[in-house]
mmCIF file of C-alpha atoms in Angstrom:
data_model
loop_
_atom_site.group_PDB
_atom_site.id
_atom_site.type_symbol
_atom_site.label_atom_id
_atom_site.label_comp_id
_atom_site.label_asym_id
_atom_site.label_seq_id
_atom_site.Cartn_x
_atom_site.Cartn_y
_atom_site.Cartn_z
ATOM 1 C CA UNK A 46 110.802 117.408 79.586
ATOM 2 C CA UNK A 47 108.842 120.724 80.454
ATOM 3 C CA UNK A 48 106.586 119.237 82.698
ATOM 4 C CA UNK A 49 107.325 119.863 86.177
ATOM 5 C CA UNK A 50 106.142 118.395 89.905
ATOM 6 C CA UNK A 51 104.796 121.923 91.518
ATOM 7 C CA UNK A 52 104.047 120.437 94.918
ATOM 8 C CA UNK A 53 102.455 117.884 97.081
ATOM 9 C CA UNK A 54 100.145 118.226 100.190
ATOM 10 C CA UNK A 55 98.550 115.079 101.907
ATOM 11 C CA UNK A 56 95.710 114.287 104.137
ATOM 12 C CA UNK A 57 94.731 111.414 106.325
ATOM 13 C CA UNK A 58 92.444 110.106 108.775
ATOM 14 C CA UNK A 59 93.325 107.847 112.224
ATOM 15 C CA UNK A 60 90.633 106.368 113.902
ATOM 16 C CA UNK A 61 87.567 104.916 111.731
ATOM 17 C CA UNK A 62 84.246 104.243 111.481
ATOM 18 C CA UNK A 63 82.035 106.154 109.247
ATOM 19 C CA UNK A 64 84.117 108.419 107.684
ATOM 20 C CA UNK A 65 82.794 110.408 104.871
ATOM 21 C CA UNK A 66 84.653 113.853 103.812
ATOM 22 C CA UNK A 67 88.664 114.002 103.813
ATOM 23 C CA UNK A 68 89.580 117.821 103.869
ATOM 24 C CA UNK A 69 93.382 119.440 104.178
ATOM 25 C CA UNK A 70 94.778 122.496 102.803
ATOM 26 C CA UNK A 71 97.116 122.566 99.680
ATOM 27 C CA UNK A 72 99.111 125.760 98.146
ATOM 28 C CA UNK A 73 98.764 126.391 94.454
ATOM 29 C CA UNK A 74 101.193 127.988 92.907
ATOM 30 C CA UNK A 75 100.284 128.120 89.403
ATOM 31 C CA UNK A 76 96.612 129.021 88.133
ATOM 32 C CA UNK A 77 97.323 126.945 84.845
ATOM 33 C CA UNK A 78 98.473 123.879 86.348
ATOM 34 C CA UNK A 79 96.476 120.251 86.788
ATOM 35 C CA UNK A 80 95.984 118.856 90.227
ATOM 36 C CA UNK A 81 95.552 115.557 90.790
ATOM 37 C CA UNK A 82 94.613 114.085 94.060
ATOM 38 C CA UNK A 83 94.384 110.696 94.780
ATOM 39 C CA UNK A 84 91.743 109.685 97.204
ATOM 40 C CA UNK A 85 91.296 106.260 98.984
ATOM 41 C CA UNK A 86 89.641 104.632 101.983
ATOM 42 C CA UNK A 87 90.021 101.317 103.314
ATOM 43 C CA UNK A 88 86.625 99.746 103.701
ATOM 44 C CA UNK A 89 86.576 96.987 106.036
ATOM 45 C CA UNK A 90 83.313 95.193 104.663
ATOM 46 C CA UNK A 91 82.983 96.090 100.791
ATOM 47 C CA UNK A 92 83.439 98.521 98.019
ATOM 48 C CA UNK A 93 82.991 102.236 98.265
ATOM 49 C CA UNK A 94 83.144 105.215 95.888
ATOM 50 C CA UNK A 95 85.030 108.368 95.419
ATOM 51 C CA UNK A 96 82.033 110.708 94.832
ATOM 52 C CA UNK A 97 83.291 114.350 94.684
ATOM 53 C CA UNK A 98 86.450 116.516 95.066
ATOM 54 C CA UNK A 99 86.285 120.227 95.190
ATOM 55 C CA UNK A 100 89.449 123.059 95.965
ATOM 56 C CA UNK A 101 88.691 126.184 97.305
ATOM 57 C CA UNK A 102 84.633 124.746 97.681
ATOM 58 C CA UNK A 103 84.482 124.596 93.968
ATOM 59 C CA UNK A 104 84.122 121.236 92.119
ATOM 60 C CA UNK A 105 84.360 122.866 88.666
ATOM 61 C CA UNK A 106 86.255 121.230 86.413
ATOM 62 C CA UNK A 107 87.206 118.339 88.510
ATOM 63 C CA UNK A 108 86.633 115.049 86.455
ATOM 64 C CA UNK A 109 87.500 111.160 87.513
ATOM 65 C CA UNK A 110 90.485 109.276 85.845
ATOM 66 C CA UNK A 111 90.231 106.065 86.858
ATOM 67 C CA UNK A 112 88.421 104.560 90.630
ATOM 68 C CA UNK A 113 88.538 100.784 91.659
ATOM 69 C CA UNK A 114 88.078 98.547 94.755
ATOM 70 C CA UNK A 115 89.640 95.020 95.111
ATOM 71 C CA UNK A 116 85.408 94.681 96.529
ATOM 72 C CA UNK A 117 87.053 93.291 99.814
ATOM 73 C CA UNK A 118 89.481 96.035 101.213
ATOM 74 C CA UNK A 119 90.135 99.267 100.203
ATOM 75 C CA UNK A 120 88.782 101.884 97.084
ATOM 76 C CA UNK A 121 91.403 104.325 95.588
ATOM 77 C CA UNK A 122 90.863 106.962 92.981
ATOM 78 C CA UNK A 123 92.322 109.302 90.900
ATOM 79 C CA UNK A 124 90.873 112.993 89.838
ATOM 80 C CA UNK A 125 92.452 115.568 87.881
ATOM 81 C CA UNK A 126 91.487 119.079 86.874
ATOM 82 C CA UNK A 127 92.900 121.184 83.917
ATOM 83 C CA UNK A 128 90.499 123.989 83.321
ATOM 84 C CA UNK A 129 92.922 126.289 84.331
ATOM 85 C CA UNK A 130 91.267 128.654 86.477
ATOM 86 C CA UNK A 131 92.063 127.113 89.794
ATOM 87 C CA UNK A 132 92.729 129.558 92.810
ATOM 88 C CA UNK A 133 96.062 130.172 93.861
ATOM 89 C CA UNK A 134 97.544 130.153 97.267
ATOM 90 C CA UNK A 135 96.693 127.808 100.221
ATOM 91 C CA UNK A 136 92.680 126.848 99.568
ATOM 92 C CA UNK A 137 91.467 123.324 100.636
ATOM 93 C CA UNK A 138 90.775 119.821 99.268
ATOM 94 C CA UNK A 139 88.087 117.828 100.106
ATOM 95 C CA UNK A 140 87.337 114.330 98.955
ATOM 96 C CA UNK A 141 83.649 113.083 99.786
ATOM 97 C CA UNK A 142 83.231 109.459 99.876
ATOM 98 C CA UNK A 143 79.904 107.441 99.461
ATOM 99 C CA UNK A 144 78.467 103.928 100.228
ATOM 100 C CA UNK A 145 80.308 101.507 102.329
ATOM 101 C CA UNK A 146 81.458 102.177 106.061
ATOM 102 C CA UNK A 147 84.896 103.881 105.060
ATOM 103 C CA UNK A 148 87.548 103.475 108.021
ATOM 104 C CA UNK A 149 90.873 104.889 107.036
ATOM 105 C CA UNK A 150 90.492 108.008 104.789
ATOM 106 C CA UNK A 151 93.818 109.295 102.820
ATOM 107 C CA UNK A 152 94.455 111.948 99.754
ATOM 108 C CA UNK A 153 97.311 113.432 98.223
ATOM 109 C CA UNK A 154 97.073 116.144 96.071
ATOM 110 C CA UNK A 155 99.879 117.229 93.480
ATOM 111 C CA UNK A 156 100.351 120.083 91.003
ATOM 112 C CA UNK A 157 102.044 119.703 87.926
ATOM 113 C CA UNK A 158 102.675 122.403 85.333
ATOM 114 C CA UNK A 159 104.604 122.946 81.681
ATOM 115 C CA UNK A 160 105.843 125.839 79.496
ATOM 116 C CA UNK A 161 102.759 125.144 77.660
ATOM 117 C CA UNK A 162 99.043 124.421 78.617
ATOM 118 C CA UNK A 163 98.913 120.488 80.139
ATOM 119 C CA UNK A 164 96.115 118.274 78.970
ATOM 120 C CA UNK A 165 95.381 114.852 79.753
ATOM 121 C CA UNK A 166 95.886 111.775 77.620
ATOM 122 C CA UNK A 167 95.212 107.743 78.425
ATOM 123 C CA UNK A 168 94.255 106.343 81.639
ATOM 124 C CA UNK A 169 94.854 102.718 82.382
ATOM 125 C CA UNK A 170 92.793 99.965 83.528
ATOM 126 C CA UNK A 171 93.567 100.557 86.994
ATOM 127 C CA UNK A 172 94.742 97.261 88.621
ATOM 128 C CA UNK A 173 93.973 95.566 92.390
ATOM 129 C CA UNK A 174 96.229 93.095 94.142
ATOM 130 C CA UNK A 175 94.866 90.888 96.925
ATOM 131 C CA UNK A 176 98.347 89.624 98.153
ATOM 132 C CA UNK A 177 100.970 90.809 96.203
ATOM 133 C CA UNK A 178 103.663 93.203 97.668
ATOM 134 C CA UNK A 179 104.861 94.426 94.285
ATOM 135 C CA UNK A 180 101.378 96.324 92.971
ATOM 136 C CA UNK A 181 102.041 97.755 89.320
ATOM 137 C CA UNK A 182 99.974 98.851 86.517
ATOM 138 C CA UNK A 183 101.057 99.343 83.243
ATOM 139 C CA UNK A 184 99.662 101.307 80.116
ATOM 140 C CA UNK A 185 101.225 102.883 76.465
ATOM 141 C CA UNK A 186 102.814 106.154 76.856
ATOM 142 C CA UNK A 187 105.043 108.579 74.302
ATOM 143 C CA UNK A 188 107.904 110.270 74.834
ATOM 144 C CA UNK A 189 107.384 114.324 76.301
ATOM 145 C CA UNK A 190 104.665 112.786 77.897
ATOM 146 C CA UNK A 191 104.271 112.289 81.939
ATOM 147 C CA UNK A 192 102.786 109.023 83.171
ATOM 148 C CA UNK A 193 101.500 109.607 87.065
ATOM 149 C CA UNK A 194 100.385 106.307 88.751
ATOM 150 C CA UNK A 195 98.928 106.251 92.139
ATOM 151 C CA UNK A 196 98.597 103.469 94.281
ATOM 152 C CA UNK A 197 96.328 103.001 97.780
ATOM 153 C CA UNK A 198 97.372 99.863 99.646
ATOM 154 C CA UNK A 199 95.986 97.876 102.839
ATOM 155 C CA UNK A 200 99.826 97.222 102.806
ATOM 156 C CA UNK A 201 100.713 99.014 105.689
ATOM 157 C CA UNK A 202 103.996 100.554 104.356
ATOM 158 C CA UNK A 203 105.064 101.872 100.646
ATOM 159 C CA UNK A 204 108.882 100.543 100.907
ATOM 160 C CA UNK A 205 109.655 100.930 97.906
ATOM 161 C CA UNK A 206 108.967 102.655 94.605
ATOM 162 C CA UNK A 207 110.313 102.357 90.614
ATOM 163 C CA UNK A 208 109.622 106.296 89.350
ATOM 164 C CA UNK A 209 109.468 109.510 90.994
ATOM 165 C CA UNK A 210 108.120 111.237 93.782
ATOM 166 C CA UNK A 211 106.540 114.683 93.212
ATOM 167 C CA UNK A 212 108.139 117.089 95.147
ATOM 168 C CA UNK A 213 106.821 117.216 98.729
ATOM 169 C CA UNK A 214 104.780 114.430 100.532
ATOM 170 C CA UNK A 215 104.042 112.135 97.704
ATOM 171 C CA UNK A 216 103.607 108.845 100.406
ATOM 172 C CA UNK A 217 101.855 108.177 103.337
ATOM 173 C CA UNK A 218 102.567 104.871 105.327
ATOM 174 C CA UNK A 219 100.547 103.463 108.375
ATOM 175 C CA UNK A 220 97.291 105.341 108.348
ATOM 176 C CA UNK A 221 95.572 104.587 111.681
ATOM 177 C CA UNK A 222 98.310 101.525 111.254
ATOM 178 C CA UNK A 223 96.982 100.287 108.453
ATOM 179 C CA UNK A 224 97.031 101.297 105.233
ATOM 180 C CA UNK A 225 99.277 103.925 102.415
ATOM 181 C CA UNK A 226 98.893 106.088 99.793
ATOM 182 C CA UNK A 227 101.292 107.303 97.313
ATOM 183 C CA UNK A 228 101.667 109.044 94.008
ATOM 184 C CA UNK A 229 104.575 108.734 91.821
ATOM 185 C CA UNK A 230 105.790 109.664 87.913
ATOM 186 C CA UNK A 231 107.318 108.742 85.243
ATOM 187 C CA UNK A 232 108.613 109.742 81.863
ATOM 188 C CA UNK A 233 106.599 108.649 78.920
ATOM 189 C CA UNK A 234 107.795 105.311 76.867
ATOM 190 C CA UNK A 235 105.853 102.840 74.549
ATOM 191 C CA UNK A 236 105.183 101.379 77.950
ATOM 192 C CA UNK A 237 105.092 102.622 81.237
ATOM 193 C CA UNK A 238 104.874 100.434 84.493
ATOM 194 C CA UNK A 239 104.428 102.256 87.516
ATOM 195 C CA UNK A 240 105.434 99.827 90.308
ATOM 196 C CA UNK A 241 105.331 99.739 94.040
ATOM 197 C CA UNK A 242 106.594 97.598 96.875
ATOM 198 C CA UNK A 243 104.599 97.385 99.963
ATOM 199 C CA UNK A 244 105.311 95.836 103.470
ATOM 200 C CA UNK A 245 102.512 93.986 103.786
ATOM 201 C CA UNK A 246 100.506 91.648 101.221
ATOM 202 C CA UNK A 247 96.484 92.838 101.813
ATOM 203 C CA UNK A 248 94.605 94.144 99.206
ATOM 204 C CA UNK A 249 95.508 97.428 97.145
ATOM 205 C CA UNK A 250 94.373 99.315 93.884
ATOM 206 C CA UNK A 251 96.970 101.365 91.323
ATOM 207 C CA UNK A 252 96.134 103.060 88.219
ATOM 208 C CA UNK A 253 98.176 105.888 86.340
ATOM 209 C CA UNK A 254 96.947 108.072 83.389
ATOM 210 C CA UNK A 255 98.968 110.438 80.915
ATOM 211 C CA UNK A 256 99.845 114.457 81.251
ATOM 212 C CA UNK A 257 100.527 115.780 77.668
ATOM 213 C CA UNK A 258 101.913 118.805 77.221
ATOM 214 C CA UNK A 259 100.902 121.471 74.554
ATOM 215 C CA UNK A 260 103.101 124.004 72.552
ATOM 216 C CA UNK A 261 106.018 123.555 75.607
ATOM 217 C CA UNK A 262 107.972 121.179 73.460
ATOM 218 C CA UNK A 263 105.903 118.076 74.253
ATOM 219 C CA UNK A 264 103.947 116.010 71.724
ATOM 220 C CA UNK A 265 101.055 117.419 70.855
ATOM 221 C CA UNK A 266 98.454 114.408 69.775
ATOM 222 C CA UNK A 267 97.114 112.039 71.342
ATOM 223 C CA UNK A 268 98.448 108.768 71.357
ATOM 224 C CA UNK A 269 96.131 106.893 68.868
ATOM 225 C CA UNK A 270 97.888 103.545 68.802
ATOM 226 C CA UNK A 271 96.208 100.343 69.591
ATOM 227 C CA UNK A 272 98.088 99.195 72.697
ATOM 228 C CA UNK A 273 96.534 97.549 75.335
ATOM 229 C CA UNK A 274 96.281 98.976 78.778
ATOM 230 C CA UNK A 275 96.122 97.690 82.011
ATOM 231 C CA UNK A 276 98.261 95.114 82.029
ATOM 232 C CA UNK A 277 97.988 93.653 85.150
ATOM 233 C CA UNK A 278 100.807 92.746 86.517
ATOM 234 C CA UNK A 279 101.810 90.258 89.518
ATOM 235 C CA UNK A 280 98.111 90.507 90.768
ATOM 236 C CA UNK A 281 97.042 87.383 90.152
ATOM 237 C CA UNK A 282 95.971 86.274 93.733
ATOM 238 C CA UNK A 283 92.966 87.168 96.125
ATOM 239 C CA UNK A 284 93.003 87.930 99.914
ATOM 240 C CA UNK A 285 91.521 85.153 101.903
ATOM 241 C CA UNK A 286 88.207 85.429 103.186
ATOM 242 C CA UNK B 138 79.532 95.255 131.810
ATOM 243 C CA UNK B 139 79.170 98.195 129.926
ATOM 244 C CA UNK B 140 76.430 98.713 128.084
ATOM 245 C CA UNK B 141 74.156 100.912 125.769
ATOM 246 C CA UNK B 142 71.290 100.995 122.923
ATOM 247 C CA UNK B 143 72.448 101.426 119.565
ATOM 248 C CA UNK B 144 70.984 102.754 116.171
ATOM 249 C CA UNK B 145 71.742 102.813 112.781
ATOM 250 C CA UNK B 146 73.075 106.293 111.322
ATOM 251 C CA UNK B 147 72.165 107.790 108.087
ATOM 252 C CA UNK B 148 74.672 108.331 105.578
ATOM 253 C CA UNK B 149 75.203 112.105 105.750
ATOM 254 C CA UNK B 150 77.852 113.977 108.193
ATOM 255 C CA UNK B 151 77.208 114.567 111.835
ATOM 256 C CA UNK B 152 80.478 116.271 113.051
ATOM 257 C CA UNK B 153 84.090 116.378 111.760
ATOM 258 C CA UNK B 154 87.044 115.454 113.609
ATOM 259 C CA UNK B 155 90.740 117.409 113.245
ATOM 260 C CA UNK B 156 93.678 114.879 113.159
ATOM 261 C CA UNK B 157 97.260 117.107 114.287
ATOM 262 C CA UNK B 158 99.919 114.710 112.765
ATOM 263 C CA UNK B 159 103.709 115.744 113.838
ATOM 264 C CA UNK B 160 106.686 115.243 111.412
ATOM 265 C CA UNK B 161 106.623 111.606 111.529
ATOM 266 C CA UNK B 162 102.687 111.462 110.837
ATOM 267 C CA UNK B 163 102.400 110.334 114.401
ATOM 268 C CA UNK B 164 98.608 111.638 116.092
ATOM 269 C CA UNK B 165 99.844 114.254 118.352
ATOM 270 C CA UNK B 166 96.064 115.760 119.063
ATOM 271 C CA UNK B 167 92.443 114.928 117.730
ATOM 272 C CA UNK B 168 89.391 116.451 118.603
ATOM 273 C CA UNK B 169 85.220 116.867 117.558
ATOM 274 C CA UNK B 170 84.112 120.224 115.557
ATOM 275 C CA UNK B 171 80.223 120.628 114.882
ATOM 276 C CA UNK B 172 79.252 119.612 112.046
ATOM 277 C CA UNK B 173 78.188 123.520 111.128
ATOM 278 C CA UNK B 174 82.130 124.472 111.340
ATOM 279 C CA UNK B 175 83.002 121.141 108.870
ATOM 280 C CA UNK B 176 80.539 122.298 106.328
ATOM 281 C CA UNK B 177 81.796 125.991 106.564
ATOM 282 C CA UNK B 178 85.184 124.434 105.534
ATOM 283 C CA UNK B 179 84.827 122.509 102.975
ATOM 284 C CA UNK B 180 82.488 125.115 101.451
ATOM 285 C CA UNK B 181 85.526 127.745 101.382
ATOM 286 C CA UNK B 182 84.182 130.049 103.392
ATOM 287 C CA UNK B 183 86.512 129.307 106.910
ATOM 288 C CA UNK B 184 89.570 127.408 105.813
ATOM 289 C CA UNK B 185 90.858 126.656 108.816
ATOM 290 C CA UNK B 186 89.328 124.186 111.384
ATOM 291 C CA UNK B 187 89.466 125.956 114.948
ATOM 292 C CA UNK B 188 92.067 124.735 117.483
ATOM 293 C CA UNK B 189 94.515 124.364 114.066
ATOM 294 C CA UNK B 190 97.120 127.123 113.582
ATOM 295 C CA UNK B 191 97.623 128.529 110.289
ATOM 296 C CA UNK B 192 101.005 127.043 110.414
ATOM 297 C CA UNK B 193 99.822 123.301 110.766
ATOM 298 C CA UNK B 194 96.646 123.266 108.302
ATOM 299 C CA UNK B 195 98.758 125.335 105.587
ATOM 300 C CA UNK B 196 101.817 123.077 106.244
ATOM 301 C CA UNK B 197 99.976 119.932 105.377
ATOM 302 C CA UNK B 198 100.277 118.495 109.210
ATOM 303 C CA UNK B 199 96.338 118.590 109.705
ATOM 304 C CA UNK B 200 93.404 117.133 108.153
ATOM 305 C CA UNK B 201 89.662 117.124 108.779
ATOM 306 C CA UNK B 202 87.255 114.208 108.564
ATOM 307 C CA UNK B 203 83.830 113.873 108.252
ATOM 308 C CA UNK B 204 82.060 111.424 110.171
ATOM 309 C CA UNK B 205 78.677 109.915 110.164
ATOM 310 C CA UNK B 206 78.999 107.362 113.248
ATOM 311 C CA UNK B 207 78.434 109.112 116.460
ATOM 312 C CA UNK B 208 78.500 107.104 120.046
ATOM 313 C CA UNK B 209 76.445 104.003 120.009
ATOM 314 C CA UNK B 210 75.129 104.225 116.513
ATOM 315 C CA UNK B 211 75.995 101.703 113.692
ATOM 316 C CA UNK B 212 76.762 101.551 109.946
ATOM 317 C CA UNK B 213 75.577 99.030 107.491
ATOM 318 C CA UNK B 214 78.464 98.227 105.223
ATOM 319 C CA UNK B 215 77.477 96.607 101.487
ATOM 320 C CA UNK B 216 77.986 93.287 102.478
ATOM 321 C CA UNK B 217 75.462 93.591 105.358
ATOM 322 C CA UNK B 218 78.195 93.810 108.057
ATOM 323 C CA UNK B 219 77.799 96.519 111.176
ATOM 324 C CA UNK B 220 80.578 98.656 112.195
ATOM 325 C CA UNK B 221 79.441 99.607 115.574
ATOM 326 C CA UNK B 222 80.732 103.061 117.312
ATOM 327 C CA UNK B 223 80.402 101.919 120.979
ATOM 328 C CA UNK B 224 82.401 104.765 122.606
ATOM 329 C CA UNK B 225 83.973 107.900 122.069
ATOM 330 C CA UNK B 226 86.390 109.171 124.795
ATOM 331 C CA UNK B 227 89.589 111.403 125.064
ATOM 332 C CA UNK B 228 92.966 110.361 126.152
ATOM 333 C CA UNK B 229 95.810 112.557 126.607
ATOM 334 C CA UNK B 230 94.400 114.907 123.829
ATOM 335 C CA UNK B 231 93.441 112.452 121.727
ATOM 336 C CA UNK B 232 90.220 110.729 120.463
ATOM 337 C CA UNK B 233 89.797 107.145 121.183
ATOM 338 C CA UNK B 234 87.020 104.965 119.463
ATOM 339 C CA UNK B 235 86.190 102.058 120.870
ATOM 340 C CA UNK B 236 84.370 99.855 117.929
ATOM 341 C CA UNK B 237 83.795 96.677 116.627
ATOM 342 C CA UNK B 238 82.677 95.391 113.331
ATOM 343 C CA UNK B 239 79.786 92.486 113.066
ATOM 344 C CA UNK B 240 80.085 90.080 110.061
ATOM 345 C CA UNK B 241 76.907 89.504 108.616
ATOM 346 C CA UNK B 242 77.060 86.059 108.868
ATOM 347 C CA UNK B 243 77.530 86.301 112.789
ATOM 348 C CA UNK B 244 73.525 86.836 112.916
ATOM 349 C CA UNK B 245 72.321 84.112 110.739
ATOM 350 C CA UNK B 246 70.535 81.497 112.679
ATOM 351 C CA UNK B 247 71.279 82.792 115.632
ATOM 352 C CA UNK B 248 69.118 83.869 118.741
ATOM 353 C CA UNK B 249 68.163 87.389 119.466
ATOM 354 C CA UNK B 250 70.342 87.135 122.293
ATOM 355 C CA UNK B 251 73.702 87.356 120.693
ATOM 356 C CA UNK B 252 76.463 87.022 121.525
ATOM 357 C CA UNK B 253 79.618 87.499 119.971
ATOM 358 C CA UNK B 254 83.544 87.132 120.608
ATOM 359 C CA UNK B 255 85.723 89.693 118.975
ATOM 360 C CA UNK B 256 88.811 90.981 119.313
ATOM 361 C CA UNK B 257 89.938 94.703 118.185
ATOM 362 C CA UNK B 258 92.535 96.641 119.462
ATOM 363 C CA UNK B 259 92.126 100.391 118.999
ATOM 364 C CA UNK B 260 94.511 102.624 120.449
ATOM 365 C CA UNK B 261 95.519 99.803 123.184
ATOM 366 C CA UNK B 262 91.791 99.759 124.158
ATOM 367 C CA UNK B 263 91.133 96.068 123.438
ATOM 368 C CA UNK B 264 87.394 94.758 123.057
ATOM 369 C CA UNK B 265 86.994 91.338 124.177
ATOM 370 C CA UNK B 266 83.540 90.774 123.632
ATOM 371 C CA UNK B 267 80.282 91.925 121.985
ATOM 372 C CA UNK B 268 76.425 90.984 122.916
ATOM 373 C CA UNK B 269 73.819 92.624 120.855
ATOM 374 C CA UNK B 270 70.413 91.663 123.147
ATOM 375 C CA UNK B 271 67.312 93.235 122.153
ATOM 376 C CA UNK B 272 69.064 95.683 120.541
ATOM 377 C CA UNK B 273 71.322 96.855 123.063
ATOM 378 C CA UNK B 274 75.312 96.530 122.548
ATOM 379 C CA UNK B 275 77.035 94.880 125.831
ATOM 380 C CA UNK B 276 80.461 94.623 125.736
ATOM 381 C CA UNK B 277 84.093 94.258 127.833
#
């Protein structure tokens, strides 16, 4: 596989209460490369939303994957951007959040890059889990693809993980003693399950999407077939109220 | 008894606030930055918050936040809840919020003397107890 983990940089909050931006610095090293950053907040009284992410003060070309809330606990997103003309060098990410009272803010951003040009494929149903400790989603993949998932977790503690981590900080654990975020990969398969296991059994939100490569040696169409995604997995229970 | 007046906030930033983390993601110093300085950041036009070095914003060991809750104001979450900022104080370099949040259902029927018992534990600063009377937020 030509696709390649270029780095990870992460961000986080402590204390809460009204917390609305999310900003820390990340080096790019490639200009034709697709960032992802995964963005989450724990929100102690209802669902919030992901509204924005910019690099370097620009929000060109970033788009939303997937975004979900478990509507008790916590929101987590993903957003990608592949237009190729990001700035190199260390610039800085910032994830704007709306609605809700957010309390503990987290991000990761990633780079990823190929021999040839990267472009993205499916996203899955992202999935929410309530009191598992063994979040997973799961979606149709091919092979020379890359299947990212990305989980944010009022878990406490990512303990445990069934893919990669990108190179760098892919996890954070304990934010303001509370909650994680983490991003990990996988090669593509006719099914992909990107699973986690957390410390603690709160509510949490995963999703993963596709990274297709293009004239590097991966496939280059999309994958047309008529699987289903989202499968939820093990998520079948809600936090108490 | 400590006490004050409290108001809701708007939705919109009021200052940011720098988080140092060390190696083990562990709070080593927090601090306010006007709200002028966090919109010059995440604009791109001064990348690094002041009191960071270059070293620990470019390393990934500091992060800037956004807030919209200043002392004594409150949020209005989408379930009707209030997450109340009662205090703001520093401790050994660090910020240390003391707040509380108010279930929606903790008003209903009740008599504009309120008076609530709650439990939070922020930082080892534990509130006890919350009145709300006539719109002022009492509290130990």
């Amino acid at each position: 596989m030509a696709i390649a983990s270029a780095g990870t940089a992460t961000g986080a909050s402590d204390i809460s209460a009204g917390g609305q931006t999310l900003t820390w610095s990340f080096t790019n090293t490639a200009a034709t490369n697709l960032m992802v950053v995964a963005g989450g907040k724990g929100t102690a009284n209802g669902e919030g939303t992901i509204s924005s992410v910019t690099y370097a003060g620009s929000a060109t070309g970033w788009e939303e994957r997937w975004e979900d809330s478990d509507e008790s606990w916590v929101t987590g997103g993903c957003w990608t951007n592949v237009n190729g003309s990001l700035p190199t060098g260390a610039n800085d990410v910032t994830i704007t959040f709306a609605n809700g009272t957010a309390t503990q803010l987290a991000g990761i951003a990633c780079a990823f890059v190929g021999d040839g040009a990267l472009s993205l494929g499916a996203t899955a149903t992202p999935t929410t889990s309530d009191t598992g400790t063994t979040p997973s989603v799961t979606m149709s993949s091919d092979t020379g693809r890359l299947v990212v998932g990305a989980i944010f977790t009022d878990g406490n503690e990512i303990t445990g993980r069934t893919g990669t981590l990108p190179s760098g900080t892919a996890e954070i654990s304990n934010i303001g003693s509370d909650v994680a975020i983490g991003v990990q990969y996988y090669a593509g398969a006719a099914s992909v399950t990107a699973q986690w296991t957390t410390s603690g059994s709160n509510g949490g939100v995963c999703g993963a999407f596709e990274i297709i490569e293009t004239g590097g040696g991966g496939r280059t169409t999309k994958n047309t077939r008529g699987y289903t995604l989202g499968v939820n997995v093990g998520m079948g229970h809600r936090m108490p109220v | 008894m400590p006490e004050r007046d409290i108001k809701q906030s708007g939705d919109t930033v009021k200052y940011g606030i720098v988080y140092v983390f060390d190696g083990n993601r562990n709070v080593v110093r927090s601090y306010k930055i006007s709200l002028a300085e966090h919109d010059e950041i995440i604009s791109g036009k001064s990348r690094i918050p002041s009191g960071v070095t270059q070293e620990e914003w470019e390393s990934g060991r500091a992060s800037m936040v956004g807030y919209a809750a200043d002392e004594g104001e409150y949020l209005v979450g989408l379930d009707g809840s209030l997450l109340v900022v009662l205090e703001d104080s520093e401790v050994d370099g660090k910020l240390v919020r003391k707040e509380v949040t108010v279930q929606p259902d903790a008003f209903s029927g009740k008599d504009s003397t309120l008076s609530l018992t709650k439990s939070v534990d922020l930082a080892g600063s534990k509130i006890t107890s919350l009145s709300i009377v006539d719109g002022r937020a009492v509290w130990q």
